[in-house]
mmCIF file of C-alpha atoms in Angstrom:
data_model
loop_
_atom_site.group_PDB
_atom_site.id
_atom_site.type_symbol
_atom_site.label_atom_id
_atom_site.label_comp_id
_atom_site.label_asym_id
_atom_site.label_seq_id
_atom_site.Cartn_x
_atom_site.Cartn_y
_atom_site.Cartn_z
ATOM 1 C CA UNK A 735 89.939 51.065 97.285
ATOM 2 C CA UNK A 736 91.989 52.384 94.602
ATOM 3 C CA UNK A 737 94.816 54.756 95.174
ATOM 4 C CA UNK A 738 92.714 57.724 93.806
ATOM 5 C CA UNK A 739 89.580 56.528 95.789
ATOM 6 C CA UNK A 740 91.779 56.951 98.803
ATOM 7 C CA UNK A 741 93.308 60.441 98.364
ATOM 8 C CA UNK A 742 89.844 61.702 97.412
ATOM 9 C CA UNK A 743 88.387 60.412 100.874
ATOM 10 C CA UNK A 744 91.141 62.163 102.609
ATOM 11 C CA UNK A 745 90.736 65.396 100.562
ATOM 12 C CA UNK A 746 86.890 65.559 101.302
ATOM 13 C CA UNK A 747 87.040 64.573 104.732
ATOM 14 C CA UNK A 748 90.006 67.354 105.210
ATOM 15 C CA UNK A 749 87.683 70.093 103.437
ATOM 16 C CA UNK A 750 85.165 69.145 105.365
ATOM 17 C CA UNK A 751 86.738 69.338 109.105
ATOM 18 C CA UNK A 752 88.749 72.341 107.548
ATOM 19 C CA UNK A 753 85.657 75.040 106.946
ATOM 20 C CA UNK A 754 85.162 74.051 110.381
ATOM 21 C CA UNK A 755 88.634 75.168 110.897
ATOM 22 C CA UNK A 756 87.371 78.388 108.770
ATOM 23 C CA UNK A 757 84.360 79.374 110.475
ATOM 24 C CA UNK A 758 86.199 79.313 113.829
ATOM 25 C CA UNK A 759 89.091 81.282 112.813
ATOM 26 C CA UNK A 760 86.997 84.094 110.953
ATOM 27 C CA UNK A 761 85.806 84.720 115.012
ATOM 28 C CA UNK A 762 89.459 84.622 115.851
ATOM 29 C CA UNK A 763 90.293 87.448 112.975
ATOM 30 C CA UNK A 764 87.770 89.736 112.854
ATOM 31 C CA UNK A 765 87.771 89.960 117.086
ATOM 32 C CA UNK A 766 91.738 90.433 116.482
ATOM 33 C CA UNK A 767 90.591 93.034 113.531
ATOM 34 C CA UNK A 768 88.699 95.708 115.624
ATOM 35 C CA UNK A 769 90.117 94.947 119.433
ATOM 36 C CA UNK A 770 93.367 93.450 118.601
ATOM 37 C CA UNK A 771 92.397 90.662 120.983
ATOM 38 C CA UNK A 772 93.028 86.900 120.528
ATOM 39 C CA UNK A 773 89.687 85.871 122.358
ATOM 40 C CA UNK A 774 91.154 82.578 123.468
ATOM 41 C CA UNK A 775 87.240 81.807 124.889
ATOM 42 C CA UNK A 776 86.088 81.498 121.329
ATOM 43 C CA UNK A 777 86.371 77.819 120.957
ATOM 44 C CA UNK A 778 84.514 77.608 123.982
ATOM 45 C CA UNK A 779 81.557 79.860 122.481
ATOM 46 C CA UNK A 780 81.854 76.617 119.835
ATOM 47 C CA UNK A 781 80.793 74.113 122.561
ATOM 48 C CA UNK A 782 78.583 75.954 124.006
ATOM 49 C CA UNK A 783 76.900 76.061 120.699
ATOM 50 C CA UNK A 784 76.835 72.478 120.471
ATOM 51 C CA UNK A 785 75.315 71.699 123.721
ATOM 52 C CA UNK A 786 72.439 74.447 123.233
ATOM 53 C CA UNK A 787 71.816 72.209 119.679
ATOM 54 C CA UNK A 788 72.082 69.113 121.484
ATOM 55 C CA UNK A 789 69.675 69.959 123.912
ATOM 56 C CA UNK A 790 66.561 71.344 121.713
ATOM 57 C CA UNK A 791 67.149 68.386 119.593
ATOM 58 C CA UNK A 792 67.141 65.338 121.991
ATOM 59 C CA UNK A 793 64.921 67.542 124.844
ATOM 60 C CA UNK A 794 62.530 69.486 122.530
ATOM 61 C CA UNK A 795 62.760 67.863 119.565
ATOM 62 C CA UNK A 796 63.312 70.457 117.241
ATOM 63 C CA UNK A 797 64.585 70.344 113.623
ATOM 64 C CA UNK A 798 68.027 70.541 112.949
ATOM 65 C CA UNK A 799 67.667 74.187 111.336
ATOM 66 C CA UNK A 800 65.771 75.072 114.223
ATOM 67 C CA UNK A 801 68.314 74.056 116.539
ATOM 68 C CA UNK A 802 71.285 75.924 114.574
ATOM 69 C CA UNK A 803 69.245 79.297 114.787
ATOM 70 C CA UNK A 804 68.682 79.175 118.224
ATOM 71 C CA UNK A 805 72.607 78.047 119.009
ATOM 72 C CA UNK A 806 73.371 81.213 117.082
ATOM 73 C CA UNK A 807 71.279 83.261 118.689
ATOM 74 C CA UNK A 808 72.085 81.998 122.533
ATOM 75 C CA UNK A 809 76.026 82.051 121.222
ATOM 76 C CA UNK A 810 75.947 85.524 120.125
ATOM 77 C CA UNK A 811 74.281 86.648 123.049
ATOM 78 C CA UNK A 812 77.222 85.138 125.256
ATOM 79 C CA UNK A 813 79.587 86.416 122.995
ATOM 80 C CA UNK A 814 77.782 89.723 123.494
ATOM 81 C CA UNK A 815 78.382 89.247 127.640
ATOM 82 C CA UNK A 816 81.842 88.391 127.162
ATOM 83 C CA UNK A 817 83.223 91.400 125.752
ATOM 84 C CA UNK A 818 80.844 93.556 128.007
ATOM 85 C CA UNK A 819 81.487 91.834 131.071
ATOM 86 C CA UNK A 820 85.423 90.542 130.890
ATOM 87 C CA UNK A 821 86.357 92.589 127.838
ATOM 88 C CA UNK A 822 85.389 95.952 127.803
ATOM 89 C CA UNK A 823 86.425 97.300 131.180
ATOM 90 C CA UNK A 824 90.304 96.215 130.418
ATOM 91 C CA UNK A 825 90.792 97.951 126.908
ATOM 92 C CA UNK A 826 92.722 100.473 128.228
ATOM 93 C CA UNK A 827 94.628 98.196 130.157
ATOM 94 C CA UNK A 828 98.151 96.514 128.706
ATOM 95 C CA UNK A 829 97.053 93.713 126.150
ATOM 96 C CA UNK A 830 99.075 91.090 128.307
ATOM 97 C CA UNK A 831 96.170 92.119 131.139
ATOM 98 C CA UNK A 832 93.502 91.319 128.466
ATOM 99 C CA UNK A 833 94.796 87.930 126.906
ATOM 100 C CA UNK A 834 95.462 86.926 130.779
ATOM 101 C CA UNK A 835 91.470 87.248 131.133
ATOM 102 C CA UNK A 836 90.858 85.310 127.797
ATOM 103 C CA UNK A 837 92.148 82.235 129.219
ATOM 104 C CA UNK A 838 90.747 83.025 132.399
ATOM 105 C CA UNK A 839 87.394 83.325 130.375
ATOM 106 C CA UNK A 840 87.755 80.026 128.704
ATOM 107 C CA UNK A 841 88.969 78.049 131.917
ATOM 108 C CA UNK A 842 85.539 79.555 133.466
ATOM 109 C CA UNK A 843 83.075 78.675 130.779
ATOM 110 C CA UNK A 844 84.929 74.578 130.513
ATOM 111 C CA UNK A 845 84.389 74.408 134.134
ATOM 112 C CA UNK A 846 80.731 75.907 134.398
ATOM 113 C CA UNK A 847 80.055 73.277 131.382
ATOM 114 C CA UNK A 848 81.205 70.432 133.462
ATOM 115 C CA UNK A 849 79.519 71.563 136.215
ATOM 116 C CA UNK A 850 75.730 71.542 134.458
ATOM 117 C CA UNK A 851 76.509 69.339 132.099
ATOM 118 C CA UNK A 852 78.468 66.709 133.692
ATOM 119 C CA UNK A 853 82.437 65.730 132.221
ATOM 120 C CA UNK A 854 81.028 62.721 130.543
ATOM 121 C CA UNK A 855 80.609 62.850 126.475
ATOM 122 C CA UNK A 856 76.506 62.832 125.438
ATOM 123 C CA UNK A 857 76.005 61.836 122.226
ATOM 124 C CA UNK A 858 74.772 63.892 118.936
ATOM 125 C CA UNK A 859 71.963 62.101 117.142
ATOM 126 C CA UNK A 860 74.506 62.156 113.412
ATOM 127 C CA UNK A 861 71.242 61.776 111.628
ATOM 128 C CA UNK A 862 69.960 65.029 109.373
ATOM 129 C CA UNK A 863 66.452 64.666 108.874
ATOM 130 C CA UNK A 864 63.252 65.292 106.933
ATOM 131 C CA UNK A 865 63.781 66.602 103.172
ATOM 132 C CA UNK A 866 66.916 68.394 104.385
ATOM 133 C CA UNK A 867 68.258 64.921 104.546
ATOM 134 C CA UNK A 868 66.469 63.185 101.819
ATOM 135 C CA UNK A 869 68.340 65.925 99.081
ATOM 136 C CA UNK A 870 71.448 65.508 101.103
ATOM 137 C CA UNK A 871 71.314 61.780 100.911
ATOM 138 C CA UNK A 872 70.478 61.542 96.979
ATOM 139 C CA UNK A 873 73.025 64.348 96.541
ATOM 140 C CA UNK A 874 75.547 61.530 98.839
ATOM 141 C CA UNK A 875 74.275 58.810 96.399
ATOM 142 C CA UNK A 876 74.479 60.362 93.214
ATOM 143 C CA UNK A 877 78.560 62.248 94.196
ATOM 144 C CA UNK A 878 79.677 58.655 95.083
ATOM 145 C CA UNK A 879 78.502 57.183 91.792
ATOM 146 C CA UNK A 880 79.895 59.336 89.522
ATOM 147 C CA UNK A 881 83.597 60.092 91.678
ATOM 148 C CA UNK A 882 83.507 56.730 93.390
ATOM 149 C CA UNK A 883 84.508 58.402 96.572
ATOM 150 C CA UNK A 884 82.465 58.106 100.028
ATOM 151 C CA UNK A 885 81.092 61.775 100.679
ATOM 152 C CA UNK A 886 79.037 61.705 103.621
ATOM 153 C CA UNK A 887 74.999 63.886 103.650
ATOM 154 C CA UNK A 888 76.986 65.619 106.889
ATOM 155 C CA UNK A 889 80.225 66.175 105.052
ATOM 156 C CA UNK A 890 78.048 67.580 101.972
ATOM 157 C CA UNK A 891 76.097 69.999 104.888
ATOM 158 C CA UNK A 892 78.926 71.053 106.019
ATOM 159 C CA UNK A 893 80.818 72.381 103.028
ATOM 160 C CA UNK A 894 77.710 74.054 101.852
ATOM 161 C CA UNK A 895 76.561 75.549 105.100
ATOM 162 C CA UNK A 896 80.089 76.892 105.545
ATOM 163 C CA UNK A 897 80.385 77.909 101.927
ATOM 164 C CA UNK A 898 77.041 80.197 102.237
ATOM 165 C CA UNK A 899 78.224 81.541 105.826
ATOM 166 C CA UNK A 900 81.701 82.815 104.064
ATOM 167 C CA UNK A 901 79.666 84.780 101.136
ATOM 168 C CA UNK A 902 77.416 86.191 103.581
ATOM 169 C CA UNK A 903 80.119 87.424 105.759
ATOM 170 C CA UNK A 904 82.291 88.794 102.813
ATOM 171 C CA UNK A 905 78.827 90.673 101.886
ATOM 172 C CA UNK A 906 78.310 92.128 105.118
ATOM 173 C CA UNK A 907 81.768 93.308 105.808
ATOM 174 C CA UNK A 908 82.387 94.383 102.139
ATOM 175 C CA UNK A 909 78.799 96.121 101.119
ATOM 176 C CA UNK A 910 77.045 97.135 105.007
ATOM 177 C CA UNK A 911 77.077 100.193 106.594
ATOM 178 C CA UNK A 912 78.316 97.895 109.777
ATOM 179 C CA UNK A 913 80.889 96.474 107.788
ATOM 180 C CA UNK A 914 82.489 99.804 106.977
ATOM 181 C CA UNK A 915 82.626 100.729 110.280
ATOM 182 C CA UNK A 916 84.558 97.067 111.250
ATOM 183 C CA UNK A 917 86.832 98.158 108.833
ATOM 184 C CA UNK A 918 87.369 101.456 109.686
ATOM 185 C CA UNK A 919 87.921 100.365 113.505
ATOM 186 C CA UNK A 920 90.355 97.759 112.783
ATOM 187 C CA UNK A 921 92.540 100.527 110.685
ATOM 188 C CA UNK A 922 92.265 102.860 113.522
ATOM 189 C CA UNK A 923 89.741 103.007 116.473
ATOM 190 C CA UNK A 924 90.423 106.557 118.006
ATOM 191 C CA UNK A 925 89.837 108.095 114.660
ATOM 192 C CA UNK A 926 86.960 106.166 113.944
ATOM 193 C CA UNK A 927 85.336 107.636 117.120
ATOM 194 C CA UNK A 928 86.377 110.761 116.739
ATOM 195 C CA UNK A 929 84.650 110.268 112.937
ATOM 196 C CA UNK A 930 80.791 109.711 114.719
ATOM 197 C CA UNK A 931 81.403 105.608 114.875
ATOM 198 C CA UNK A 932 79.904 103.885 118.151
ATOM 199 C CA UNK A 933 82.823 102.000 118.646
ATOM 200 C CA UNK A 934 81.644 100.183 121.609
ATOM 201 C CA UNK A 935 78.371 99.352 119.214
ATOM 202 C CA UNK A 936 80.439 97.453 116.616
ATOM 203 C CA UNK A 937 82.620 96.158 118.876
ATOM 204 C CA UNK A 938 79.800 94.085 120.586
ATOM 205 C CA UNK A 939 78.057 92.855 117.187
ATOM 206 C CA UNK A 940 81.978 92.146 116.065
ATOM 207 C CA UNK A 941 81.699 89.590 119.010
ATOM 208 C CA UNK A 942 78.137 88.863 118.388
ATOM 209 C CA UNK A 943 78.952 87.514 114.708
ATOM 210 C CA UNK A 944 81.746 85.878 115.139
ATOM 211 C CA UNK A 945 80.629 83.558 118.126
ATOM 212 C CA UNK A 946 77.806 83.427 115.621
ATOM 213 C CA UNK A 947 79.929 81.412 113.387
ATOM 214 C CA UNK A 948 81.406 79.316 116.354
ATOM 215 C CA UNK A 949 78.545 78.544 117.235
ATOM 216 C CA UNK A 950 77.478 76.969 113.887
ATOM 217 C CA UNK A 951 80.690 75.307 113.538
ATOM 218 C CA UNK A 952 79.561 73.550 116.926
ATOM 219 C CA UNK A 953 76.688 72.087 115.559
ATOM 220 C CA UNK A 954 78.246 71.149 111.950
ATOM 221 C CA UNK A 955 81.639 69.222 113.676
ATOM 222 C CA UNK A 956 78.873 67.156 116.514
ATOM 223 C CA UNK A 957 76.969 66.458 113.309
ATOM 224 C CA UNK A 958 80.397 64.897 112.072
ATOM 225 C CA UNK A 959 81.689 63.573 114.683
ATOM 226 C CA UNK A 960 78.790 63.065 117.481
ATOM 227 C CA UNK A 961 80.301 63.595 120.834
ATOM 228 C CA UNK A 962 79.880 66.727 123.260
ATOM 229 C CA UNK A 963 81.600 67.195 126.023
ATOM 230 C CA UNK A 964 83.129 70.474 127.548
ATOM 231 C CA UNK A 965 86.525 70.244 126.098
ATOM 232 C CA UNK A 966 84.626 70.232 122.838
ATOM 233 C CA UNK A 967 85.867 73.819 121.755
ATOM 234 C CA UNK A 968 89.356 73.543 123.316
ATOM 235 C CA UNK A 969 91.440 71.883 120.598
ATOM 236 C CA UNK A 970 89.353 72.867 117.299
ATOM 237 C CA UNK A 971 89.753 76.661 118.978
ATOM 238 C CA UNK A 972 93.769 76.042 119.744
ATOM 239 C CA UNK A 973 94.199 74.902 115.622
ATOM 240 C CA UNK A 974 91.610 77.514 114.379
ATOM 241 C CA UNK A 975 93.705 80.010 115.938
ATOM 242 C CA UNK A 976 96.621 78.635 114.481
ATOM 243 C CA UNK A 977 94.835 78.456 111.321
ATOM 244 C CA UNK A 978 94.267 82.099 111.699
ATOM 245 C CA UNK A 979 97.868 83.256 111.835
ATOM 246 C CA UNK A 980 98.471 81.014 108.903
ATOM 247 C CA UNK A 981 96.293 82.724 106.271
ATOM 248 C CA UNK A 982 97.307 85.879 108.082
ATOM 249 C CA UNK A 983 95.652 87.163 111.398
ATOM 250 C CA UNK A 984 92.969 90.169 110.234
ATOM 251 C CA UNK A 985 91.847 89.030 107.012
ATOM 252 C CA UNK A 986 89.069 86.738 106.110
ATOM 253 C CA UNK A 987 90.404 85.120 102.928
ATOM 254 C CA UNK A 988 93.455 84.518 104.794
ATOM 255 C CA UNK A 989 91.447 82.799 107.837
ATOM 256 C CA UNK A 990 89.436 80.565 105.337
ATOM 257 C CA UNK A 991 92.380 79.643 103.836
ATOM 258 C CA UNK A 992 94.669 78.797 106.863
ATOM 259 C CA UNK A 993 91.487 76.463 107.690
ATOM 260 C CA UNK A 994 91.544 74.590 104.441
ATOM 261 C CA UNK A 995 95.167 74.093 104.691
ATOM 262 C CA UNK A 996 95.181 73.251 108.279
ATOM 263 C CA UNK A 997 92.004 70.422 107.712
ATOM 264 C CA UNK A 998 93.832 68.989 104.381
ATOM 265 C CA UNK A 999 97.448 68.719 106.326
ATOM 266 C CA UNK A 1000 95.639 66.919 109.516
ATOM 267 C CA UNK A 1001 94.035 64.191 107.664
ATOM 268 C CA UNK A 1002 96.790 63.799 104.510
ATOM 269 C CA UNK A 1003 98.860 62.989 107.352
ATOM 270 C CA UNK A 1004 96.874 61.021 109.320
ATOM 271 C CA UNK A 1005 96.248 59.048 106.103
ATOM 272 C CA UNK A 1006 99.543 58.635 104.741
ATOM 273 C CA UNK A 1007 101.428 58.488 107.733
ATOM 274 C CA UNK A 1008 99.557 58.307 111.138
ATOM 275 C CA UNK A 1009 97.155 59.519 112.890
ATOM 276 C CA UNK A 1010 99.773 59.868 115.842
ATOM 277 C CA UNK A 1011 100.660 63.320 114.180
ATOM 278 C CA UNK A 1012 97.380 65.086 112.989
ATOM 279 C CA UNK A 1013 97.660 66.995 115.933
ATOM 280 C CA UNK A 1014 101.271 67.872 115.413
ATOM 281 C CA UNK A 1015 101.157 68.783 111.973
ATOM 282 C CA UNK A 1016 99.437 72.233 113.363
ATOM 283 C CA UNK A 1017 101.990 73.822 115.164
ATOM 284 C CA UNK A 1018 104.945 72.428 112.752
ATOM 285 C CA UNK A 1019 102.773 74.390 110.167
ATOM 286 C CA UNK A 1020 102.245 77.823 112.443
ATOM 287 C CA UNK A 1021 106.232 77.513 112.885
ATOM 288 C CA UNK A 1022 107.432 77.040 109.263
ATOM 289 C CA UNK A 1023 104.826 79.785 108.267
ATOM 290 C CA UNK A 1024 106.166 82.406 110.995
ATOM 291 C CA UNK A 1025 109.740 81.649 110.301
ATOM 292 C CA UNK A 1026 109.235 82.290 106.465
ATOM 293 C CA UNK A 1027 106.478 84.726 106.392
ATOM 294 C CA UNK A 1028 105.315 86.106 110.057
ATOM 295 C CA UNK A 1029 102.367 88.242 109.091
ATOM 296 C CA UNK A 1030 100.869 84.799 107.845
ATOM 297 C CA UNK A 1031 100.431 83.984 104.073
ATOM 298 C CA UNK A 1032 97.914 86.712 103.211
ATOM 299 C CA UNK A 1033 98.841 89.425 105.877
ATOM 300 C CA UNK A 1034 100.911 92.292 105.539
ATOM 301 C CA UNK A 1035 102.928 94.484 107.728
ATOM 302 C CA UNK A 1036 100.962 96.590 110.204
ATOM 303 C CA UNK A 1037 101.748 99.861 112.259
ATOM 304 C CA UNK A 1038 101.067 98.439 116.141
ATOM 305 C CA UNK A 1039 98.863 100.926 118.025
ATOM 306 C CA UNK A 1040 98.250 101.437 121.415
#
């Protein structure tokens, strides 16, 4: 493998695991938009996604499409009973009392996971099939001919799927009546009430969406790499949060962009130097970026409110 070959296998393979990176920290940003909240339970809305794909895949036998819609839906429904059931009743409480229950959150949902599911890793069947596959794997074919660099049917799913899901989001929040009022509550929720917005409304489909996302992101990293077990979420959350205050907490752009940056550091380094410091690479990146630029590399100073 030539030189070239080699850097283009680590800069797919980093864009790929980094829109994973993307999708996770666009929950992290827009729950930090509206609530000013860092949900530290999201990455475990991720595994849970997983598992729910896992299971009507292997157990039911459903498509792989099939599968992803129903991990959305089930994910977004927990997301949903999060904020109503842990969330909600502390928001007038100090926001060390509600990041306290985040982690409490997250250490709940792990262990409830290893309780019905068992510690142990199950495997992912890695395959994508039926004509969903067959264009993937000519797509595969016909990319490696012409660059000469090993891109993957899963890595090609992957950046697509998470390509579409970042339009779609920048349409809703840019051009919906919904996404107007996200806006509008992350600049200032009191007012927004007092303008006629259900806050509590948005608030819930804010959560709703974004585990939405996490929950796709589940089922695109297991079809990647296919292990899941209940620690699934725990470090891809950790880095997509730190991806997150990279681009700049609050703003999409910035999340998708800490992502990239975050999946193209982890395996550059783990390519060039070792894999012994993928994992460190992410917070020597979050420090150098706070020290010269705290509101992240696309954020901007904000007034705090209570």
């Amino acid at each position: 493998m030539s030189e070239l070959e080699r850097f283009g296998l680590y800069f797919v393979q980093g864009l790929a695991w980094g829109s994973l990176y993307a999708l996770i920290a666009l929950g992290y940003t827009m729950v930090y938009g509206v609530l000013r909240l860092i949900n530290f339970a999201h990455g475990d809305v991720l595994m849970v996604g997983a598992y729910i794909a896992l299971f009507c895949i292997t157990l039911w036998h459903l498509p792989l499409l099939v599968a992803i819609v129903l991990a959305v839906a089930g994910c977004a429904l927990l997301g949903v009973l999060i904020e109503r059931g842990a969330y909600r009743p502390l928001r007038r409480q100090p926001r060390l009392t509600m990041l306290i229950t985040a982690i409490g959150v997250s250490l709940v949902i792990e262990n409830l996971a290893q309780l019905f599911f068992g510690a142990a890793p199950r495997h992912f069947p890695a395959q994508i099939g039926g004509r969903l596959g067959e264009g993937l794997e000519a797509a595969s074919h016909s990319l490696q001919q012409s660059s000469h660099i090993l891109i993957s049917p899963q890595q090609i799913f992957i950046l697509i799927t998470a390509a579409l899901l970042f339009i779609l989001l920048q349409l809703i929040v840019g051009r919906t009546r919904f996404g107007r009022a996200m806006r509008a509550i992350s600049f200032d929720r009191e007012t927004a009430a007092l303008m006629g917005i259900n806050t509590d409304r948005v608030i819930s489909l804010t959560f709703a969406l974004g585990s939405a996302l996490a929950a796709v992101a589940g089922v695109l990293a297991v079809l990647g790499w296919p292990k899941v077990w209940p620690m699934l979420g725990f470090v891809p959350g950790i880095k997509a949060f730190i991806a997150a205050v990279v681009g700049g907490i609050g703003n999409l752009t910035g999340a998708v962009l800490g992502g990239m940056i975050m999946g193209m550091a982890e395996y550059m380094v783990a390519g060039y130097i070792s894999s012994e410091y993928k994992d460190a690479i992410a917070f020597a990146l979050l420090i150098i970026i706070l020290i010269l630029r705290p509101t992240g590399l696309t954020g901007r100073g904000m007034i705090e409110r209570a």
